[in-house]
Short mmCIF file of C-alpha atoms in Angstrom, two decimals:
data_model
loop_
_atom_site.label_atom_id
_atom_site.label_comp_id
_atom_site.label_asym_id
_atom_site.label_seq_id
_atom_site.Cartn_x
_atom_site.Cartn_y
_atom_site.Cartn_z
CA UNK Y 1 0.32 -0.01 0.66
CA UNK Y 2 1.43 3.40 -0.94
CA UNK Y 3 1.33 6.19 1.61
CA UNK Y 4 -1.72 8.59 0.94
CA UNK Y 5 -3.62 5.20 0.15
CA UNK Y 6 -7.05 5.02 2.09
CA UNK Y 7 -7.98 1.22 2.82
CA UNK Y 8 -10.93 -0.09 1.95
CA UNK Y 9 -12.14 -0.90 5.00
CA UNK Y 10 -11.57 2.56 5.82
CA UNK Y 11 -14.07 5.51 7.11
CA UNK Y 12 -13.59 7.28 4.51
CA UNK Y 13 -14.25 4.40 2.16
CA UNK Y 14 -17.20 3.52 3.98
CA UNK Y 15 -18.60 7.47 3.64
CA UNK Y 16 -17.32 7.31 -0.03
CA UNK Y 17 -19.70 4.53 -0.36
CA UNK Y 18 -23.31 7.19 1.23
CA UNK Y 19 -25.59 7.14 -1.56
CA UNK Y 20 -24.30 4.32 -3.78
CA UNK Y 21 -26.20 2.17 -5.88
CA UNK Y 22 -28.94 0.84 -5.31
CA UNK Y 23 -29.52 3.95 -2.97
CA UNK Y 24 -30.41 7.11 -4.66
CA UNK Y 25 -28.66 10.04 -2.50
CA UNK Y 26 -30.24 13.50 -4.38
CA UNK Y 27 -33.44 11.44 -2.40
CA UNK Y 28 -31.55 10.83 0.85
CA UNK Y 29 -30.29 14.50 0.53
CA UNK Y 30 -34.13 16.00 0.23
CA UNK Y 31 -35.51 13.26 2.84
CA UNK Y 32 -32.78 14.96 5.16
CA UNK Y 33 -33.80 18.29 4.15
CA UNK Y 34 -37.59 17.29 5.21
CA UNK Y 35 -36.50 15.91 8.41
CA UNK Y 36 -34.50 19.19 9.13
CA UNK Y 37 -37.67 21.57 8.02
CA UNK Y 38 -39.40 19.88 10.38
CA UNK Y 39 -37.50 19.94 13.10
CA UNK Y 40 -36.98 24.07 12.16
CA UNK Y 41 -41.41 24.06 12.03
CA UNK Y 42 -41.13 22.50 15.74
CA UNK Y 43 -37.74 24.43 17.49
CA UNK Y 44 -36.89 27.35 15.27
CA UNK Y 45 -39.01 30.85 15.88
CA UNK Y 46 -40.14 31.80 12.06
CA UNK Y 47 -42.53 34.24 10.51
CA UNK Y 48 -46.41 33.04 10.28
CA UNK Y 49 -47.07 33.70 6.81
CA UNK Y 50 -45.37 33.15 3.91
CA UNK Y 51 -44.83 36.05 1.57
CA UNK Y 52 -42.79 36.62 -1.66
CA UNK Y 53 -41.91 40.28 -1.27
CA UNK Y 54 -40.57 39.62 2.23
CA UNK Y 55 -37.62 37.76 3.28
CA UNK Y 56 -37.98 37.62 6.68
CA UNK Y 57 -40.79 35.38 6.01
CA UNK Y 58 -39.33 33.08 4.06
CA UNK Y 59 -38.78 30.86 7.06
CA UNK Y 60 -42.25 29.93 7.33
CA UNK Y 61 -41.42 27.58 4.09
CA UNK Y 62 -40.68 25.20 7.23
CA UNK Y 63 -44.72 25.03 8.06
CA UNK Y 64 -46.09 22.35 6.02
CA UNK Y 65 -44.26 21.90 2.99
CA UNK Y 66 -40.90 19.41 4.80
CA UNK Y 67 -44.00 17.05 6.29
CA UNK Y 68 -45.87 17.10 2.53
CA UNK Y 69 -42.40 16.51 1.35
CA UNK Y 70 -41.74 13.73 3.53
CA UNK Y 71 -45.27 11.87 2.32
CA UNK Y 72 -43.95 12.14 -1.49
CA UNK Y 73 -40.26 10.72 -0.54
CA UNK Y 74 -42.80 8.19 1.78
CA UNK Y 75 -43.71 6.88 -1.66
CA UNK Y 76 -41.32 7.18 -3.85
CA UNK Y 77 -39.31 4.32 -1.37
CA UNK Y 78 -42.36 2.73 -1.20
CA UNK Y 79 -42.08 2.00 -4.82
CA UNK Y 80 -38.46 1.55 -5.41
CA UNK Y 81 -39.07 -1.17 -2.21
CA UNK Y 82 -41.91 -3.10 -3.81
CA UNK Y 83 -40.32 -3.27 -7.71
CA UNK Y 84 -40.33 -5.98 -7.86
CA UNK Y 85 -44.60 -6.90 -7.34
CA UNK Y 86 -45.12 -3.93 -9.63
CA UNK Y 87 -43.29 -5.05 -12.48
CA UNK Y 88 -43.21 -9.07 -12.50
CA UNK Y 89 -47.42 -9.04 -10.70
CA UNK Y 90 -46.77 -12.70 -9.84
CA UNK Y 91 -48.43 -13.68 -7.04
CA UNK Y 92 -45.49 -14.26 -4.48
CA UNK Y 93 -43.55 -11.12 -5.20
CA UNK Y 94 -47.02 -9.18 -3.91
CA UNK Y 95 -47.72 -10.86 -1.03
CA UNK Y 96 -43.56 -10.32 0.21
CA UNK Y 97 -44.10 -6.23 -0.93
CA UNK Y 98 -47.75 -6.13 1.64
CA UNK Y 99 -46.02 -8.03 4.20
CA UNK Y 100 -43.46 -5.81 4.25
CA UNK Y 101 -45.63 -3.02 3.62
CA UNK Y 102 -47.68 -4.31 6.92
CA UNK Y 103 -44.37 -5.01 9.77
CA UNK Y 104 -43.00 -1.71 8.53
CA UNK Y 105 -46.54 0.26 9.10
CA UNK Y 106 -47.20 -1.60 12.24
CA UNK Y 107 -43.54 -1.03 13.46
CA UNK Y 108 -43.68 2.58 12.63
CA UNK Y 109 -47.35 3.06 13.95
CA UNK Y 110 -45.96 1.37 17.59
CA UNK Y 111 -43.36 3.67 17.18
CA UNK Y 112 -45.39 6.96 17.29
CA UNK Y 113 -47.37 6.03 19.70
CA UNK Y 114 -44.56 5.25 22.50
CA UNK Y 115 -43.34 9.16 21.54
CA UNK Y 116 -47.13 10.46 21.49
CA UNK Y 117 -47.22 9.59 25.37
CA UNK Y 118 -44.20 11.48 25.92
CA UNK Y 119 -47.35 14.67 25.97
CA UNK Y 120 -44.87 16.83 23.91
CA UNK Y 121 -46.23 20.09 22.42
CA UNK Y 122 -45.16 18.12 18.65
CA UNK Y 123 -47.93 17.10 16.69
CA UNK Y 124 -46.47 13.53 16.23
CA UNK Y 125 -46.43 12.23 12.70
CA UNK Y 126 -45.56 8.83 12.71
CA UNK Y 127 -49.15 6.85 13.70
CA UNK Y 128 -50.90 8.33 10.97
CA UNK Y 129 -47.61 7.73 8.46
CA UNK Y 130 -47.57 4.22 10.46
CA UNK Y 131 -51.21 3.43 9.73
CA UNK Y 132 -51.21 4.84 5.47
CA UNK Y 133 -48.58 2.51 4.93
CA UNK Y 134 -52.31 -0.61 5.28
CA UNK Y 135 -54.22 1.69 3.08
CA UNK Y 136 -51.41 1.75 0.41
CA UNK Y 137 -51.57 -1.85 0.24
CA UNK Y 138 -54.07 -2.21 -2.39
CA UNK Y 139 -51.79 0.27 -4.59
CA UNK Y 140 -48.76 -2.17 -5.03
CA UNK Y 141 -50.18 -3.75 -8.22
CA UNK Y 142 -51.58 -0.37 -9.73
CA UNK Y 143 -50.79 0.94 -13.28
CA UNK Y 144 -48.55 4.58 -13.11
CA UNK Y 145 -51.81 6.10 -14.39
CA UNK Y 146 -54.03 4.79 -12.17
CA UNK Y 147 -51.70 5.72 -9.04
CA UNK Y 148 -51.87 9.78 -10.68
CA UNK Y 149 -56.14 9.26 -11.14
CA UNK Y 150 -56.19 8.07 -7.55
CA UNK Y 151 -53.74 10.82 -6.29
CA UNK Y 152 -55.34 13.40 -7.85
CA UNK Y 153 -58.98 12.41 -7.04
CA UNK Y 154 -58.24 11.96 -3.45
CA UNK Y 155 -56.55 15.81 -3.86
CA UNK Y 156 -59.90 17.33 -5.11
CA UNK Y 157 -62.50 15.33 -3.47
CA UNK Y 158 -60.74 14.57 -0.11
CA UNK Y 159 -60.43 17.79 1.34
CA UNK Y 160 -64.15 18.29 1.59
CA UNK Y 161 -65.19 14.46 2.32
CA UNK Y 162 -62.97 15.17 5.86
CA UNK Y 163 -64.83 18.58 5.93
CA UNK Y 164 -68.43 16.81 5.85
CA UNK Y 165 -67.62 14.13 7.97
CA UNK Y 166 -66.43 16.29 10.62
CA UNK Y 167 -69.49 18.40 10.06
CA UNK Y 168 -72.05 15.38 10.34
CA UNK Y 169 -70.45 12.86 12.26
CA UNK Y 170 -68.29 14.51 14.60
CA UNK Y 171 -66.72 12.05 17.29
CA UNK Y 172 -64.05 12.02 19.93
CA UNK Y 173 -63.04 8.19 18.94
CA UNK Y 174 -58.93 6.88 18.85
CA UNK Y 175 -58.81 5.70 15.49
CA UNK Y 176 -61.12 8.87 14.52
CA UNK Y 177 -59.13 11.31 15.82
CA UNK Y 178 -56.43 10.11 13.83
CA UNK Y 179 -58.72 10.11 10.55
CA UNK Y 180 -60.14 13.36 10.71
CA UNK Y 181 -58.74 15.47 14.02
CA UNK Y 182 -54.73 14.62 13.13
CA UNK Y 183 -53.31 18.26 12.03
CA UNK Y 184 -51.58 16.16 9.55
CA UNK Y 185 -54.37 15.63 6.24
CA UNK Y 186 -54.86 12.13 5.44
CA UNK Y 187 -56.27 13.28 1.95
CA UNK Y 188 -52.82 15.06 1.54
CA UNK Y 189 -50.86 12.79 2.72
CA UNK Y 190 -52.84 10.05 1.19
CA UNK Y 191 -52.79 11.98 -2.61
CA UNK Y 192 -48.67 12.69 -2.54
CA UNK Y 193 -47.55 8.80 -1.22
CA UNK Y 194 -49.28 8.40 -4.47
CA UNK Y 195 -48.05 11.13 -6.38
CA UNK Y 196 -44.94 9.26 -4.86
CA UNK Y 197 -45.20 6.21 -5.58
CA UNK Y 198 -45.78 7.36 -9.45
CA UNK Y 199 -42.71 9.39 -9.17
CA UNK Y 200 -40.77 5.92 -8.02
CA UNK Y 201 -41.04 4.57 -10.92
CA UNK Y 202 -39.64 6.66 -13.20
CA UNK Y 203 -36.34 6.64 -14.35
CA UNK Y 204 -34.74 8.90 -11.47
CA UNK Y 205 -31.24 8.59 -13.24
CA UNK Y 206 -32.48 10.68 -16.53
CA UNK Y 207 -31.79 14.36 -15.93
CA UNK Y 208 -34.54 14.82 -18.95
CA UNK Y 209 -36.97 12.79 -17.10
CA UNK Y 210 -36.04 15.38 -13.40
CA UNK Y 211 -36.17 18.70 -15.71
CA UNK Y 212 -40.30 16.99 -16.83
CA UNK Y 213 -40.90 16.73 -12.92
CA UNK Y 214 -40.03 19.73 -12.00
CA UNK Y 215 -41.65 21.65 -14.25
CA UNK Y 216 -44.78 19.98 -13.36
CA UNK Y 217 -43.75 20.93 -9.89
CA UNK Y 218 -44.06 24.78 -10.43
CA UNK Y 219 -47.09 24.11 -12.82
CA UNK Y 220 -48.44 22.97 -9.82
CA UNK Y 221 -47.39 25.55 -7.68
CA UNK Y 222 -48.14 28.26 -10.07
CA UNK Y 223 -51.88 26.82 -10.67
CA UNK Y 224 -52.51 26.87 -6.67
CA UNK Y 225 -50.79 30.41 -6.31
CA UNK Y 226 -52.71 31.70 -9.66
CA UNK Y 227 -55.88 30.17 -8.31
CA UNK Y 228 -55.61 31.27 -4.50
CA UNK Y 229 -55.00 34.97 -5.51
CA UNK Y 230 -57.90 34.78 -7.91
CA UNK Y 231 -60.31 33.46 -5.89
CA UNK Y 232 -58.93 35.93 -3.29
CA UNK Y 233 -60.20 38.56 -5.41
CA UNK Y 234 -63.34 36.96 -6.96
CA UNK Y 235 -64.59 35.30 -3.32
CA UNK Y 236 -62.81 37.73 -0.73
CA UNK Y 237 -65.67 36.51 2.20
CA UNK Y 238 -65.30 33.30 1.25
CA UNK Y 239 -61.14 33.07 1.29
CA UNK Y 240 -61.64 34.85 4.41
CA UNK Y 241 -63.93 31.58 5.96
CA UNK Y 242 -61.62 29.72 4.81
CA UNK Y 243 -58.66 31.09 6.13
CA UNK Y 244 -60.31 31.15 9.93
CA UNK Y 245 -62.00 27.71 9.62
CA UNK Y 246 -58.72 26.48 11.43
CA UNK Y 247 -58.15 29.29 13.78
CA UNK Y 248 -59.23 29.36 17.41
CA UNK Y 249 -62.74 31.04 18.49
CA UNK Y 250 -61.89 34.73 19.41
CA UNK Y 251 -64.00 36.04 22.59
CA UNK Y 252 -65.84 38.38 19.83
CA UNK Y 253 -67.27 35.01 17.82
CA UNK Y 254 -68.07 33.36 20.27
CA UNK Y 255 -70.43 36.65 21.46
CA UNK Y 256 -71.97 35.89 18.29
CA UNK Y 257 -72.31 32.55 18.14
CA UNK Y 258 -73.54 32.42 21.45
CA UNK Y 259 -76.15 34.14 24.03
CA UNK Y 260 -74.54 35.60 27.03
CA UNK Y 261 -76.58 32.80 29.19
CA UNK Y 262 -74.47 29.68 27.53
CA UNK Y 263 -71.23 31.70 28.24
CA UNK Y 264 -70.19 31.93 31.50
CA UNK Y 265 -68.07 35.03 32.65
CA UNK Y 266 -64.05 34.60 32.29
CA UNK Y 267 -63.73 35.33 35.77
CA UNK Y 268 -66.04 34.90 38.90
CA UNK Y 269 -65.42 34.47 42.43
CA UNK Y 270 -67.30 30.83 42.93
CA UNK Y 271 -69.90 32.11 46.25
CA UNK Y 272 -70.73 34.15 43.37
CA UNK Y 273 -71.25 31.26 40.64
CA UNK Y 274 -74.45 29.64 40.08
CA UNK Y 275 -73.75 25.44 39.58
CA UNK Y 276 -77.15 24.86 39.44
CA UNK Y 277 -76.12 23.70 36.06
CA UNK Y 278 -73.76 21.95 36.43
CA UNK Y 279 -72.15 18.41 36.95
CA UNK Y 280 -68.40 19.11 39.28
CA UNK Y 281 -66.03 16.96 39.57
CA UNK Y 282 -62.81 17.83 42.00
CA UNK Y 283 -59.92 17.13 40.03
CA UNK Y 284 -56.98 18.40 43.10
CA UNK Y 285 -57.30 20.32 45.96
CA UNK Y 286 -57.16 23.88 43.46
CA UNK Y 287 -59.45 22.92 40.48
CA UNK Y 288 -62.84 20.95 40.22
CA UNK Y 289 -64.16 20.58 36.20
CA UNK Y 290 -67.44 20.94 35.67
CA UNK Y 291 -70.19 20.23 33.03
CA UNK Y 292 -73.08 22.02 32.02
CA UNK Y 293 -76.05 19.15 32.53
CA UNK Y 294 -79.11 21.81 32.61
CA UNK Y 295 -80.77 23.43 35.53
CA UNK Y 296 -81.19 21.82 39.39
CA UNK Y 297 -84.97 20.81 38.46
CA UNK Y 298 -83.91 18.77 35.36
CA UNK Y 299 -80.93 17.56 37.21
CA UNK Y 300 -83.22 16.02 40.40
CA UNK Y 301 -85.97 15.08 38.07
CA UNK Y 302 -82.44 12.67 36.37
CA UNK Y 303 -81.83 11.08 39.92
CA UNK Y 304 -85.53 10.34 40.21
CA UNK Y 305 -85.90 8.20 37.07
CA UNK Y 306 -84.24 5.07 35.91
CA UNK Y 307 -80.91 4.15 34.14
CA UNK Y 308 -82.49 2.97 31.20
CA UNK Y 309 -82.80 5.62 28.26
CA UNK Y 310 -83.16 6.00 24.33
CA UNK Y 311 -81.38 9.25 23.06
CA UNK Y 312 -81.80 9.92 19.21
CA UNK Y 313 -79.63 11.94 17.25
CA UNK Y 314 -80.52 12.02 13.81
CA UNK Y 315 -82.46 14.93 14.44
CA UNK Y 316 -79.41 16.54 14.90
CA UNK Y 317 -77.47 15.67 12.37
CA UNK Y 318 -80.40 16.48 9.98
CA UNK Y 319 -80.08 19.84 11.58
CA UNK Y 320 -76.06 19.46 10.46
CA UNK Y 321 -76.75 19.11 7.10
CA UNK Y 322 -78.71 21.90 6.38
CA UNK Y 323 -76.77 24.71 8.30
CA UNK Y 324 -75.77 27.38 5.88
CA UNK Y 325 -72.21 26.83 7.33
CA UNK Y 326 -72.23 23.63 5.42
CA UNK Y 327 -71.41 24.68 1.89
CA UNK Y 328 -69.05 26.94 2.41
CA UNK Y 329 -67.03 24.24 4.48
CA UNK Y 330 -66.78 22.23 1.63
CA UNK Y 331 -65.94 25.27 -0.51
CA UNK Y 332 -63.36 26.45 2.10
CA UNK Y 333 -61.66 23.76 2.09
CA UNK Y 334 -60.79 23.13 -1.81
CA UNK Y 335 -59.21 26.45 -1.79
CA UNK Y 336 -57.97 26.69 1.93
CA UNK Y 337 -53.76 26.60 0.93
CA UNK Y 338 -52.38 27.65 4.41
CA UNK Y 339 -49.68 25.29 5.13
CA UNK Y 340 -51.80 22.24 7.25
CA UNK Y 341 -55.19 23.41 6.03
CA UNK Y 342 -55.80 19.90 4.33
CA UNK Y 343 -57.00 21.46 1.61
CA UNK Y 344 -56.86 20.89 -2.05
CA UNK Y 345 -54.51 24.10 -2.94
CA UNK Y 346 -52.31 23.43 -0.17
CA UNK Y 347 -52.00 19.81 -1.48
CA UNK Y 348 -51.46 20.87 -4.62
CA UNK Y 349 -49.07 24.10 -4.16
CA UNK Y 350 -46.51 21.46 -1.86
CA UNK Y 351 -47.00 18.91 -3.86
CA UNK Y 352 -45.37 21.11 -7.24
CA UNK Y 353 -42.92 22.21 -4.46
CA UNK Y 354 -42.00 18.39 -3.30
CA UNK Y 355 -41.64 17.12 -6.88
CA UNK Y 356 -39.46 20.72 -7.26
CA UNK Y 357 -37.40 19.58 -4.26
CA UNK Y 358 -36.76 16.12 -5.66
CA UNK Y 359 -35.95 16.72 -8.88
CA UNK Y 360 -33.26 18.98 -7.99
CA UNK Y 361 -31.69 16.86 -5.15
CA UNK Y 362 -31.34 14.24 -7.57
CA UNK Y 363 -29.81 16.52 -10.32
CA UNK Y 364 -27.40 17.96 -8.10
CA UNK Y 365 -26.63 14.76 -5.07
CA UNK Y 366 -23.88 13.23 -6.92
CA UNK Y 367 -22.22 16.58 -8.20
CA UNK Y 368 -22.61 17.78 -3.99
CA UNK Y 369 -21.01 14.68 -2.70
CA UNK Y 370 -19.30 15.61 -0.19
CA UNK Y 371 -20.37 18.46 0.80
CA UNK Y 372 -23.92 17.18 0.97
CA UNK Y 373 -22.52 14.26 2.85
CA UNK Y 374 -24.18 15.19 6.25
CA UNK Y 375 -27.45 15.79 5.06
CA UNK Y 376 -27.33 12.30 3.00
CA UNK Y 377 -26.43 10.55 6.32
CA UNK Y 378 -28.73 12.09 8.05
CA UNK Y 379 -31.31 11.40 5.27
CA UNK Y 380 -30.61 7.84 5.51
CA UNK Y 381 -31.92 7.56 8.89
CA UNK Y 382 -35.18 9.77 9.15
CA UNK Y 383 -37.18 7.41 11.48
CA UNK Y 384 -33.96 7.38 14.08
CA UNK Y 385 -33.48 11.16 14.04
CA UNK Y 386 -37.22 12.12 13.74
CA UNK Y 387 -37.47 10.03 17.29
CA UNK Y 388 -34.41 11.95 18.56
CA UNK Y 389 -35.93 15.19 17.93
CA UNK Y 390 -38.93 13.77 19.59
CA UNK Y 391 -37.05 12.91 22.20
CA UNK Y 392 -34.69 15.63 22.67
CA UNK Y 393 -37.95 18.22 22.82
CA UNK Y 394 -39.12 16.11 25.85
CA UNK Y 395 -35.98 15.86 27.54
CA UNK Y 396 -35.59 20.07 27.70
CA UNK Y 397 -39.05 21.24 28.61
CA UNK Y 398 -40.52 18.04 29.64
CA UNK Y 399 -44.31 17.18 28.92
CA UNK Y 400 -46.67 19.84 27.08
CA UNK Y 401 -43.50 22.38 26.69
CA UNK Y 402 -42.06 24.26 24.32
CA UNK Y 403 -38.95 25.62 22.84
CA UNK Y 404 -38.42 28.06 20.40
CA UNK Y 405 -34.91 29.25 19.95
CA UNK Y 406 -32.35 30.07 17.37
CA UNK Y 407 -29.77 28.10 19.60
CA UNK Y 408 -31.89 24.69 20.53
CA UNK Y 409 -32.58 23.93 16.82
CA UNK Y 410 -29.14 24.81 15.35
CA UNK Y 411 -28.05 22.23 17.95
CA UNK Y 412 -29.78 19.81 17.94
CA UNK Y 413 -29.48 19.73 14.22
CA UNK Y 414 -25.81 20.12 14.29
CA UNK Y 415 -26.37 16.99 16.76
CA UNK Y 416 -27.98 15.26 15.08
CA UNK Y 417 -25.69 15.79 11.77
CA UNK Y 418 -22.57 15.27 13.17
CA UNK Y 419 -24.49 11.83 14.88
CA UNK Y 420 -25.49 10.53 10.82
CA UNK Y 421 -22.56 11.23 9.81
CA UNK Y 422 -20.82 8.73 12.09
CA UNK Y 423 -22.94 6.54 12.48
CA UNK Y 424 -23.18 5.51 9.11
CA UNK Y 425 -19.24 5.67 8.77
CA UNK Y 426 -19.65 2.07 10.62
CA UNK Y 427 -23.21 1.08 9.63
CA UNK Y 428 -25.14 0.86 6.36
CA UNK Y 429 -28.32 1.97 8.55
CA UNK Y 430 -29.76 3.80 11.30
CA UNK Y 431 -30.49 2.25 14.39
CA UNK Y 432 -34.24 2.26 14.55
CA UNK Y 433 -34.16 1.78 10.64
CA UNK Y 434 -31.70 -1.35 11.78
CA UNK Y 435 -35.04 -2.57 13.94
CA UNK Y 436 -37.37 -2.40 11.21
CA UNK Y 437 -35.08 -4.19 8.40
CA UNK Y 438 -34.58 -7.40 10.86
CA UNK Y 439 -38.80 -7.70 12.00
CA UNK Y 440 -39.77 -7.18 8.04
CA UNK Y 441 -36.40 -10.05 6.94
CA UNK Y 442 -37.21 -12.40 9.49
CA UNK Y 443 -40.63 -11.86 8.60
CA UNK Y 444 -40.62 -12.50 4.98
CA UNK Y 445 -38.05 -14.57 5.60
CA UNK Y 446 -40.17 -16.60 6.97
CA UNK Y 447 -42.84 -16.42 4.78
CA UNK Y 448 -40.39 -17.70 1.86
CA UNK Y 449 -39.68 -20.52 3.96
CA UNK Y 450 -43.24 -21.40 4.42
CA UNK Y 451 -43.65 -21.26 0.65
CA UNK Y 452 -41.07 -23.34 -0.74
CA UNK Y 453 -41.96 -25.96 1.66
CA UNK Y 454 -45.28 -25.79 0.00
#
């Protein structure tokens, strides 16, 4: 070995293989950017609204867009993982691919529940992400054209369908909350995961294909912004309704919606408050929780009645069906474009941006190999880094705490980047990714063994 020659087993040779076939460094780069964007959204003080003419508002781009970029990349990864299934369509390949997705979805969902149990202020993305792996199972063998049509259809029909369901059939169950009340819109995620599955079937090594994808992304962004601008001029009232539909109710709106007798004052001495209409329960020495139940006479009457009862609520469903706000609500979710609104225009605009980011990353990753290496390394272990991010916030501020200071973002992002590079220098997959990979190999290997013995 001559002086200066690097042994094949050295750290540098391992890092040099980062992003090498069969992995696509550009996808890891885009995935790393998405994770860093989500970390910034949770821990960096940013502007609330992005404005093209206000440079200081540019950091608001981290709201909503990184998570939907991650959704698109999830679809691309699914296509790459299930390539044998959608190419050959053999029964064994399809079954193995679906088992692969099921196991990954279950484990990711489980990690999401564990992170949610920490009680941080972060809306954990992994539970919905894991659940949607199950939704993708029927699409493993779908044609590329079918994937596009399904993506477009869910983009248009999904948001109003969710809005109508929330209005007509309100519920507080866990599954219902996961699908219909999450800050991460299942319609947006499903649509972009399907679009990502379509993208994953293209020749991502072709510059012409990537240029077309980037052009399509720009077109979607322009169309989304243009429609929002035109509708804002033509229907200003509806746009205001769309912008405020996901905002907390103000005191003035509360006064308009409810009569004075239904809304108790913000503060009142306990001796002056009429508790006869409330059922109260003491939680500790300082607090009690009260629920409005009716007058004292109603409560006395209820105590003397049998526990058997029938309460028919279909009339309330009918009343909601003819509410004057129902149609504006449906129209509003079509045109809502603000982050996490789950509206059609938001899905269109964020999906277009995601296509541009993925295309550009695939174009430049090879040329910026060493410069982009830390972000690429981070992108190879998104589950691990995202989990560490939630854990770091929990350690820093505890359950329900909030930390939005630049030094915390830069410190944790720097530590995660350094950790990713050091880990990849010795291992090919992140810690939690190794857990998922091991489980998938065990289950699919057992299935293959059963098939071979038949």
